[in-house]
XYZ file of N, CA, C and O in Angstrom:
748
model
N 0.828 -1.202 0.000
C 0.000 0.000 0.000
C 0.866 1.257 0.000
O 2.023 1.208 0.424
N 0.329 2.370 -0.468
C 1.111 3.611 -0.456
C 1.322 4.121 0.974
O 0.491 3.911 1.836
N 2.456 4.762 1.170
C 2.802 5.292 2.488
C 3.297 6.728 2.360
O 3.671 7.173 1.279
N 3.354 7.405 3.486
C 3.888 8.755 3.547
C 5.396 8.687 3.329
O 6.110 8.002 4.071
N 5.876 9.392 2.315
C 7.287 9.287 1.954
C 8.204 9.813 3.066
O 9.292 9.276 3.273
N 7.773 10.799 3.808
C 8.594 11.323 4.903
C 8.752 10.266 6.003
O 9.844 10.099 6.572
N 7.679 9.534 6.302
C 7.759 8.477 7.310
C 8.679 7.347 6.835
O 9.467 6.816 7.622
N 8.582 7.008 5.558
C 9.449 5.964 5.006
C 10.914 6.403 5.097
O 11.787 5.627 5.504
N 11.187 7.648 4.719
C 12.564 8.158 4.785
C 13.088 8.166 6.214
O 14.251 7.801 6.458
N 12.258 8.558 7.164
C 12.671 8.526 8.575
C 13.016 7.104 9.006
O 14.030 6.876 9.685
N 12.190 6.145 8.604
C 12.448 4.755 8.973
C 13.718 4.238 8.296
O 14.514 3.525 8.925
N 13.928 4.604 7.033
C 15.136 4.171 6.326
C 16.392 4.773 6.951
O 17.395 4.083 7.135
N 16.339 6.059 7.294
C 17.480 6.699 7.959
C 17.762 6.040 9.301
O 18.921 5.820 9.663
N 16.722 5.737 10.047
C 16.891 5.082 11.340
C 17.499 3.693 11.157
O 18.371 3.286 11.929
N 17.034 2.970 10.125
C 17.569 1.638 9.854
C 19.036 1.696 9.424
O 19.813 0.804 9.760
N 19.416 2.752 8.709
C 20.830 2.916 8.347
C 21.706 3.159 9.578
O 22.791 2.607 9.706
N 21.206 4.007 10.499
C 21.969 4.320 11.708
C 21.996 3.144 12.687
O 22.996 2.912 13.353
N 20.867 2.453 12.790
C 20.732 1.357 13.757
C 20.240 0.105 13.027
O 19.041 -0.187 13.025
N 21.129 -0.658 12.414
C 20.718 -1.841 11.641
C 19.953 -2.889 12.455
O 19.171 -3.648 11.894
N 20.145 -2.909 13.752
C 19.441 -3.884 14.599
C 18.198 -3.288 15.259
O 17.762 -3.770 16.304
N 17.634 -2.253 14.646
C 16.449 -1.592 15.197
C 15.324 -2.619 15.372
O 15.187 -3.569 14.589
N 14.528 -2.405 16.398
C 13.425 -3.336 16.659
C 12.271 -3.083 15.682
O 12.100 -1.984 15.152
N 11.499 -4.117 15.478
C 10.318 -4.019 14.631
C 9.350 -2.973 15.185
O 8.772 -2.179 14.436
N 9.199 -2.941 16.506
C 8.281 -1.997 17.152
C 8.671 -0.552 16.882
O 7.808 0.309 16.680
N 9.969 -0.254 16.868
C 10.437 1.103 16.589
C 10.085 1.493 15.151
O 9.660 2.619 14.881
N 10.251 0.562 14.205
C 9.906 0.850 12.808
C 8.404 1.103 12.643
O 7.996 1.979 11.896
N 7.598 0.343 13.372
C 6.150 0.543 13.305
C 5.767 1.884 13.932
O 4.804 2.518 13.507
N 6.536 2.344 14.902
C 6.295 3.685 15.451
C 6.613 4.754 14.406
O 5.929 5.781 14.331
N 7.655 4.533 13.618
C 8.036 5.508 12.590
C 7.095 5.465 11.384
O 6.891 6.476 10.722
N 6.561 4.293 11.084
C 5.602 4.128 9.983
C 4.325 3.566 10.602
O 4.108 2.351 10.629
N 3.440 4.415 11.105
C 2.268 3.927 11.838
C 1.213 3.240 10.970
O 0.375 2.509 11.476
N 1.250 3.473 9.673
C 0.261 2.845 8.796
C 0.353 3.430 7.402
O 1.118 4.364 7.156
N -0.426 2.877 6.477
C -0.392 3.397 5.113
C -1.000 4.794 5.033
O -1.730 5.218 5.931
N -0.663 5.494 3.984
C -1.155 6.855 3.766
C -1.644 6.913 2.326
O -0.854 7.005 1.404
N -2.956 6.850 2.146
C -3.520 6.808 0.805
C -3.645 8.214 0.231
O -4.056 9.135 0.929
N -3.286 8.405 -1.039
C -3.208 9.752 -1.606
C -4.532 10.504 -1.699
O -4.534 11.724 -1.699
N -5.656 9.808 -1.767
C -6.930 10.530 -1.849
C -7.535 10.782 -0.476
O -8.646 11.282 -0.378
N -6.810 10.445 0.563
C -7.290 10.695 1.914
C -8.166 9.565 2.411
O -7.991 8.410 2.046
N -9.105 9.901 3.244
C -9.959 8.903 3.869
C -9.465 8.597 5.262
O -8.455 9.118 5.728
N -10.195 7.738 5.932
C -9.876 7.373 7.313
C -9.596 5.878 7.353
O -10.435 5.067 6.948
N -8.435 5.517 7.839
C -8.081 4.110 8.010
C -8.822 3.609 9.240
O -8.590 4.095 10.344
N -9.736 2.669 9.065
C -10.564 2.220 10.187
C -10.123 0.861 10.726
O -10.848 0.228 11.471
N -8.939 0.458 10.359
C -8.396 -0.806 10.849
C -7.809 -0.579 12.235
O -7.234 0.470 12.509
N -7.952 -1.566 13.116
C -7.373 -1.378 14.445
C -5.854 -1.582 14.390
O -5.321 -2.176 13.463
N -5.179 -1.050 15.371
C -3.712 -1.031 15.398
C -3.108 -2.430 15.344
O -2.093 -2.650 14.682
N -3.730 -3.385 16.009
C -3.210 -4.754 16.028
C -3.188 -5.356 14.622
O -2.244 -6.054 14.253
N -4.223 -5.103 13.818
C -4.265 -5.634 12.446
C -3.200 -4.994 11.564
O -2.616 -5.663 10.710
N -2.950 -3.716 11.769
C -1.909 -3.024 10.995
C -0.540 -3.615 11.339
O 0.250 -3.934 10.456
N -0.276 -3.770 12.634
C 1.003 -4.326 13.065
C 1.158 -5.754 12.549
O 2.232 -6.145 12.081
N 0.095 -6.535 12.611
C 0.164 -7.927 12.126
C 0.446 -7.971 10.623
O 1.209 -8.811 10.146
N -0.152 -7.063 9.852
C 0.113 -7.009 8.404
C 1.577 -6.658 8.154
O 2.213 -7.224 7.248
N 2.124 -5.738 8.926
C 3.535 -5.382 8.781
C 4.456 -6.528 9.237
O 5.529 -6.708 8.694
N 4.016 -7.273 10.229
C 4.836 -8.367 10.759
C 4.866 -9.558 9.791
O 5.899 -10.198 9.618
N 3.733 -9.858 9.149
C 3.648 -11.033 8.280
C 3.810 -10.702 6.794
O 4.056 -11.599 5.995
N 3.611 -9.443 6.430
C 3.661 -9.073 5.017
C 2.348 -9.298 4.301
O 2.234 -9.082 3.097
N 1.339 -9.725 5.025
C 0.016 -9.969 4.439
C -1.054 -9.448 5.395
O -0.900 -9.505 6.606
N -2.148 -8.971 4.823
C -3.244 -8.481 5.648
C -4.250 -7.722 4.818
O -4.307 -7.852 3.587
N -5.045 -6.935 5.507
C -6.098 -6.173 4.853
C -6.313 -4.880 5.637
O -6.349 -4.898 6.864
N -6.463 -3.776 4.886
C -6.765 -2.480 5.496
C -8.105 -1.999 4.982
O -8.391 -2.118 3.793
N -8.925 -1.423 5.868
C -10.194 -0.815 5.458
C -10.058 0.697 5.524
O -9.564 1.248 6.501
N -10.524 1.338 4.458
C -10.439 2.788 4.352
C -11.834 3.336 4.098
O -12.547 2.848 3.214
N -12.226 4.345 4.873
C -13.544 4.977 4.739
C -13.408 6.407 4.258
O -12.403 7.068 4.515
N -14.462 6.860 3.614
C -14.528 8.255 3.196
C -14.595 9.144 4.435
O -15.141 8.773 5.470
N -14.047 10.332 4.311
C -14.125 11.327 5.383
C -15.298 12.252 5.060
O -15.480 12.642 3.909
N -16.080 12.582 6.062
C -17.236 13.445 5.825
C -17.419 14.403 6.990
O -16.895 14.193 8.079
N -18.176 15.451 6.710
C -18.544 16.426 7.733
C -20.054 16.657 7.652
O -20.671 16.366 6.624
N -20.597 17.164 8.715
C -22.017 17.531 8.746
C -22.099 19.051 8.636
O -21.455 19.765 9.401
N -22.859 19.532 7.659
C -23.092 20.972 7.529
C -24.532 21.251 7.935
O -25.472 20.641 7.411
N -24.690 22.174 8.873
C -26.029 22.521 9.355
C -26.606 23.632 8.499
O -25.932 24.598 8.160
N -27.870 23.484 8.152
C -28.586 24.443 7.322
C -29.665 25.123 8.161
O -29.787 24.873 9.363
N -30.483 25.938 7.518
C -31.577 26.607 8.226
C -32.620 25.597 8.690
O -32.757 24.522 8.131
N -33.372 25.977 9.708
C -34.509 25.211 10.230
C -34.096 23.842 10.772
O -34.866 22.887 10.714
N -32.865 23.718 11.243
C -32.410 22.470 11.840
C -32.079 21.375 10.843
O -31.819 20.249 11.239
N -32.113 21.680 9.565
C -31.759 20.693 8.544
C -30.242 20.570 8.449
O -29.506 21.448 8.868
N -29.781 19.465 7.891
C -28.351 19.264 7.718
C -28.107 18.536 6.403
O -29.019 17.987 5.794
N -26.868 18.568 5.988
C -26.431 17.760 4.849
C -25.079 17.160 5.199
O -24.322 17.703 5.991
N -24.817 16.018 4.602
C -23.554 15.323 4.819
C -22.677 15.618 3.614
O -23.097 15.440 2.475
N -21.453 16.085 3.864
C -20.534 16.427 2.789
C -19.318 15.514 2.871
O -18.578 15.530 3.848
N -19.146 14.712 1.825
C -17.990 13.825 1.744
C -16.835 14.634 1.173
O -16.939 15.198 0.085
N -15.724 14.712 1.920
C -14.587 15.540 1.516
C -13.380 14.728 1.050
O -12.486 15.272 0.418
N -13.339 13.441 1.383
C -12.263 12.562 0.934
C -12.867 11.201 0.660
O -13.708 10.727 1.428
N -12.444 10.566 -0.432
C -12.957 9.250 -0.775
C -11.806 8.239 -0.765
O -10.641 8.626 -0.876
N -12.123 6.965 -0.628
C -11.058 5.957 -0.615
C -10.252 5.937 -1.912
O -10.718 6.354 -2.975
N -9.066 5.427 -1.796
C -8.116 5.303 -2.899
C -8.707 4.445 -4.020
O -9.332 3.419 -3.763
N -8.528 4.879 -5.255
C -8.973 4.192 -6.476
C -10.480 4.182 -6.667
O -10.983 3.426 -7.489
N -11.234 4.947 -5.905
C -12.679 5.043 -6.111
C -12.934 6.215 -7.044
O -12.453 7.320 -6.804
N -13.685 5.946 -8.119
C -14.030 7.031 -9.042
C -15.241 7.769 -8.499
O -16.281 7.163 -8.221
N -15.069 9.058 -8.351
C -16.107 9.892 -7.753
C -17.419 9.797 -8.524
O -18.496 9.669 -7.933
N -17.352 9.840 -9.860
C -18.582 9.812 -10.668
C -19.314 8.486 -10.498
O -20.548 8.457 -10.399
N -18.589 7.387 -10.448
C -19.235 6.083 -10.251
C -19.852 5.969 -8.863
O -20.909 5.366 -8.689
N -19.182 6.542 -7.879
C -19.704 6.531 -6.515
C -21.034 7.288 -6.454
O -22.020 6.787 -5.914
N -21.069 8.485 -7.031
C -22.291 9.294 -7.026
C -23.399 8.559 -7.797
O -24.554 8.507 -7.346
N -23.064 7.969 -8.938
C -24.051 7.217 -9.723
C -24.608 6.036 -8.937
O -25.808 5.760 -8.979
N -23.735 5.339 -8.201
C -24.176 4.181 -7.421
C -25.144 4.590 -6.317
O -26.175 3.935 -6.104
N -24.856 5.674 -5.638
C -25.759 6.140 -4.575
C -27.075 6.600 -5.189
O -28.152 6.318 -4.653
N -27.022 7.269 -6.348
C -28.254 7.699 -7.031
C -29.085 6.481 -7.446
O -30.323 6.495 -7.318
N -28.439 5.429 -7.931
C -29.153 4.198 -8.298
C -29.855 3.595 -7.089
O -31.005 3.154 -7.177
N -29.167 3.556 -5.960
C -29.769 3.016 -4.736
C -30.955 3.869 -4.283
O -31.949 3.333 -3.779
N -30.845 5.178 -4.463
C -31.959 6.060 -4.115
C -33.168 5.766 -5.003
O -34.296 5.656 -4.510
N -32.950 5.644 -6.323
C -34.048 5.372 -7.254
C -34.678 4.011 -7.005
O -35.891 3.835 -7.195
N -33.876 3.042 -6.587
C -34.383 1.709 -6.285
C -35.010 1.653 -4.886
O -35.443 0.589 -4.441
N -35.053 2.768 -4.207
C -35.616 2.911 -2.860
C -34.925 2.001 -1.827
O -35.543 1.543 -0.874
N -33.633 1.782 -2.062
C -32.858 1.000 -1.091
C -32.266 1.904 -0.021
O -31.779 1.425 0.994
N -32.282 3.202 -0.274
C -31.881 4.185 0.730
C -33.017 5.216 0.794
O -32.933 6.297 0.221
N -34.098 4.884 1.485
C -35.272 5.768 1.469
C -35.085 7.081 2.233
O -35.876 7.998 2.073
N -34.029 7.171 3.032
C -33.835 8.368 3.850
C -33.136 9.493 3.105
O -32.925 10.562 3.672
N -32.768 9.287 1.849
C -32.052 10.317 1.097
C -32.992 11.077 0.173
O -33.829 10.488 -0.491
N -32.793 12.380 0.121
C -33.539 13.225 -0.804
C -32.737 13.468 -2.075
O -33.269 13.448 -3.176
N -31.428 13.716 -1.916
C -30.633 14.089 -3.080
C -29.157 13.787 -2.819
O -28.717 13.743 -1.676
N -28.445 13.596 -3.915
C -26.986 13.513 -3.871
C -26.467 14.284 -5.063
O -27.034 14.216 -6.158
N -25.415 15.051 -4.841
C -24.841 15.812 -5.949
C -23.347 16.027 -5.717
O -22.875 16.059 -4.587
N -22.662 16.160 -6.824
C -21.225 16.393 -6.796
C -20.995 17.890 -6.974
O -21.232 18.431 -8.043
N -20.539 18.551 -5.927
C -20.267 19.986 -5.966
C -18.767 20.266 -5.990
O -18.319 21.333 -5.602
N -17.994 19.325 -6.469
C -16.539 19.477 -6.512
C -16.157 20.581 -7.487
O -16.806 20.786 -8.514
N -15.096 21.303 -7.140
C -14.561 22.340 -8.017
C -13.055 22.448 -7.760
O -12.467 21.589 -7.111
N -12.447 23.516 -8.262
C -10.992 23.657 -8.102
C -10.580 23.844 -6.651
O -9.537 23.359 -6.229
N -11.375 24.567 -5.882
C -11.045 24.788 -4.475
C -11.320 23.555 -3.619
O -10.616 23.292 -2.659
N -12.387 22.823 -3.951
C -12.773 21.616 -3.222
C -12.798 20.451 -4.203
O -13.832 20.166 -4.794
N -11.662 19.763 -4.384
C -11.621 18.700 -5.393
C -12.570 17.539 -5.097
O -12.979 16.836 -6.005
N -12.932 17.341 -3.838
C -13.928 16.333 -3.486
C -14.957 16.975 -2.569
O -14.640 17.337 -1.436
N -16.155 17.110 -3.088
C -17.277 17.638 -2.302
C -18.548 16.984 -2.828
O -19.140 17.446 -3.797
N -18.920 15.894 -2.195
C -20.133 15.167 -2.552
C -21.159 15.450 -1.459
O -20.932 15.133 -0.289
N -22.274 16.071 -1.839
C -23.286 16.474 -0.875
C -24.408 15.438 -0.858
O -24.978 15.111 -1.899
N -24.704 14.937 0.327
C -25.770 13.953 0.532
C -26.824 14.609 1.400
O -26.547 15.007 2.534
N -28.039 14.743 0.853
C -29.137 15.407 1.568
C -30.130 14.382 2.085
O -30.738 13.662 1.300
N -30.333 14.298 3.391
C -31.364 13.401 3.924
C -32.762 14.006 3.736
O -32.898 15.210 3.508
N -33.773 13.176 3.828
C -35.163 13.637 3.648
C -35.629 14.540 4.792
O -36.438 15.431 4.581
N -35.131 14.293 5.990
C -35.558 15.126 7.115
C -34.415 15.239 8.113
O -33.418 14.532 8.026
N -34.619 16.113 9.102
C -33.589 16.295 10.124
C -33.663 15.218 11.200
O -32.848 15.193 12.102
N -34.628 14.316 11.107
C -34.758 13.231 12.084
C -33.975 11.982 11.679
O -33.944 11.009 12.418
N -33.353 12.015 10.512
C -32.568 10.869 10.053
C -31.322 10.742 10.926
O -30.637 11.730 11.192
N -31.039 9.529 11.378
C -29.851 9.266 12.186
C -28.626 9.302 11.268
O -28.466 8.449 10.394
N -27.783 10.291 11.483
C -26.624 10.511 10.606
C -25.682 9.312 10.587
O -25.243 8.870 9.536
N -25.349 8.802 11.749
C -24.384 7.701 11.786
C -24.973 6.418 11.200
O -24.264 5.667 10.516
N -26.252 6.152 11.412
C -26.877 4.959 10.824
C -26.925 5.080 9.305
O -26.668 4.099 8.589
N -27.225 6.268 8.808
C -27.242 6.495 7.366
C -25.858 6.276 6.769
O -25.701 5.588 5.754
N -24.836 6.832 7.396
C -23.482 6.673 6.885
C -23.015 5.215 6.998
O -22.364 4.713 6.080
N -23.373 4.528 8.060
C -23.017 3.107 8.174
C -23.643 2.303 7.042
O -23.008 1.413 6.473
N -24.887 2.632 6.695
C -25.549 1.956 5.580
C -24.835 2.258 4.262
O -24.614 1.351 3.446
N -24.453 3.504 4.055
C -23.730 3.873 2.833
C -22.347 3.222 2.792
O -21.895 2.794 1.722
N -21.676 3.119 3.921
C -20.374 2.440 3.959
C -20.536 0.975 3.562
O -19.696 0.411 2.863
N -21.624 0.347 4.001
C -21.824 -1.075 3.731
C -22.258 -1.350 2.292
O -21.956 -2.408 1.749
N -22.953 -0.402 1.659
C -23.547 -0.686 0.344
C -22.875 0.027 -0.820
O -23.246 -0.221 -1.964
N -21.930 0.899 -0.540
C -21.263 1.633 -1.619
C -19.750 1.576 -1.422
O -19.263 1.012 -0.452
N -19.035 2.192 -2.324
C -17.575 2.216 -2.208
C -17.083 3.373 -1.344
O -15.919 3.751 -1.434
N -17.937 3.907 -0.471
C -17.475 4.879 0.523
C -16.561 4.207 1.539
O -15.851 4.878 2.286
N -16.599 2.869 1.590
C -15.637 2.099 2.376
C -15.076 1.018 1.476
O -15.821 0.315 0.811
N -13.756 0.895 1.460
C -13.078 -0.084 0.621
C -12.082 -0.864 1.463
O -11.518 -0.332 2.416
N -11.847 -2.099 1.078
C -10.802 -2.912 1.689
C -9.652 -3.043 0.709
O -9.873 -3.199 -0.493
N -8.450 -2.971 1.230
C -7.246 -3.086 0.407
C -6.386 -4.204 0.965
O -6.078 -4.219 2.156
N -6.017 -5.118 0.103
C -5.156 -6.225 0.512
C -3.723 -5.740 0.645
O -3.258 -4.922 -0.132
N -3.049 -6.295 1.617
C -1.624 -6.047 1.792
C -0.913 -7.340 1.413
O -1.218 -8.393 1.966
N -0.021 -7.238 0.447
C 0.767 -8.386 0.031
C 2.155 -7.863 -0.310
O 2.371 -7.354 -1.394
N 3.052 -7.959 0.621
C 4.401 -7.435 0.423
C 5.294 -8.514 -0.183
O 6.361 -8.825 0.325
N 4.820 -9.069 -1.286
C 5.548 -10.080 -2.038
C 6.407 -9.347 -3.071
O 5.882 -8.656 -3.935
N 7.708 -9.482 -2.938
C 8.630 -8.768 -3.822
C 9.711 -9.720 -4.303
O 9.963 -10.749 -3.678
N 10.343 -9.351 -5.378
C 11.497 -10.105 -5.853
C 12.716 -9.535 -5.147
O 13.013 -8.341 -5.257
N 13.392 -10.383 -4.419
C 14.542 -9.950 -3.642
C 15.782 -9.813 -4.514
O 15.768 -10.090 -5.713
N 16.849 -9.382 -3.884
C 18.115 -9.220 -4.602
C 18.661 -10.551 -5.122
O 19.447 -10.566 -6.058
N 18.197 -11.643 -4.531
C 18.623 -12.954 -5.015
C 17.812 -13.413 -6.226
O 18.034 -14.500 -6.753
N 16.855 -12.576 -6.680
C 16.058 -12.895 -7.868
C 14.857 -13.775 -7.592
O 14.152 -14.167 -8.519
N 14.592 -14.069 -6.335
C 13.472 -14.932 -5.982
C 12.365 -14.134 -5.307
O 12.641 -13.237 -4.508
N 11.112 -14.481 -5.597
C 10.009 -13.797 -4.905
C 9.919 -14.248 -3.447
O 10.196 -15.410 -3.128
N 9.564 -13.314 -2.603
C 9.455 -13.606 -1.180
C 8.498 -12.600 -0.558
O 8.434 -11.451 -0.984
N 7.766 -13.035 0.448
C 6.908 -12.131 1.214
C 7.755 -11.557 2.341
O 8.278 -12.300 3.171
N 7.911 -10.230 2.340
C 8.737 -9.547 3.334
C 7.879 -8.945 4.427
O 6.760 -8.492 4.172
N 8.441 -8.897 5.625
C 7.826 -8.085 6.670
C 8.316 -6.649 6.461
O 9.089 -6.371 5.544
N 7.854 -5.728 7.292
C 8.205 -4.318 7.116
C 9.714 -4.094 7.167
O 10.297 -3.471 6.275
N 10.361 -4.628 8.186
C 11.801 -4.426 8.330
C 12.556 -5.071 7.175
O 13.486 -4.477 6.618
N 12.150 -6.259 6.775
C 12.800 -6.939 5.663
C 12.658 -6.184 4.353
O 13.606 -6.102 3.561
N 11.481 -5.603 4.110
C 11.259 -4.835 2.879
C 12.136 -3.586 2.863
O 12.744 -3.253 1.832
N 12.203 -2.881 3.987
C 13.040 -1.682 4.060
C 14.519 -2.042 3.891
O 15.252 -1.369 3.157
N 14.943 -3.097 4.548
C 16.351 -3.514 4.453
C 16.685 -3.952 3.032
O 17.747 -3.595 2.509
N 15.808 -4.666 2.385
C 16.047 -5.118 1.008
C 16.174 -3.916 0.073
O 17.021 -3.887 -0.810
N 15.333 -2.898 0.286
C 15.401 -1.707 -0.565
C 16.723 -0.966 -0.333
O 17.359 -0.519 -1.294
N 17.128 -0.846 0.925
C 18.410 -0.182 1.215
C 19.574 -0.949 0.587
O 20.468 -0.332 -0.012
N 19.554 -2.266 0.685
C 20.613 -3.069 0.072
C 20.629 -2.877 -1.450
O 21.700 -2.796 -2.059
N 19.455 -2.810 -2.047
C 19.361 -2.569 -3.486
C 19.962 -1.213 -3.848
O 20.745 -1.097 -4.787
N 19.614 -0.177 -3.099
C 20.124 1.164 -3.387
C 21.639 1.225 -3.208
O 22.344 1.844 -4.004
N 22.143 0.588 -2.172
C 23.595 0.577 -1.940
C 24.301 -0.154 -3.083
O 25.361 0.263 -3.543
N 23.705 -1.217 -3.580
C 24.328 -2.000 -4.665
C 24.234 -1.290 -6.013
O 25.101 -1.508 -6.881
N 23.243 -0.437 -6.227
C 23.041 0.136 -7.567
C 23.493 1.587 -7.697
O 23.774 2.028 -8.806
N 23.539 2.315 -6.618
C 23.943 3.721 -6.712
C 25.461 3.810 -6.557
O 26.015 3.345 -5.570
N 26.092 4.396 -7.526
C 27.541 4.587 -7.466
C 27.856 6.065 -7.489
O 27.110 6.859 -8.044
N 28.941 6.401 -6.901
C 29.364 7.799 -6.857
C 30.533 7.946 -7.832
O 31.490 7.181 -7.804
N 30.433 8.931 -8.721
C 31.548 9.164 -9.643
C 32.131 10.556 -9.351
O 31.416 11.510 -9.135
N 33.423 10.617 -9.336
C 34.111 11.882 -9.066
C 34.805 12.356 -10.303
O 35.326 11.713 -11.093
């Protein structure tokens, strides 16, 4: 999965200085993946650590949203970040299809108000102010791509030319060994 490059660099620098660094220290430096379109990683810490320890696992990512209050006690839900690799237009179309099929009866409207200032702004309007916001969002997470699962498979071809599933420390060390072997300094 994609990660924050600054966190990766910090972990690589630490691994260069302290080759026998503990796995726990590396997990502190790289707390989890960082997806470029944002969202909220809803996986618990133990599952993230286990994926880093074994090289295999699964991460769940949810859309980030806010509640905007309108006049007369009405509100709308505004999605500001969507999971990685989710196409915004398909997401909006899917929710509209569910509305037309009356599978989400609590919704009045959905529209994409994204522009240059707000690259992701999907407005979800409930039918009334009595709709339970969290129950509505839980239903949307379960039935649409507002929540996605991403497999973790750190299977790479090592310097020996053979594929292998690496743990976090092994993957970082293999990359450092590769860089040391391939980068030469010419004067």
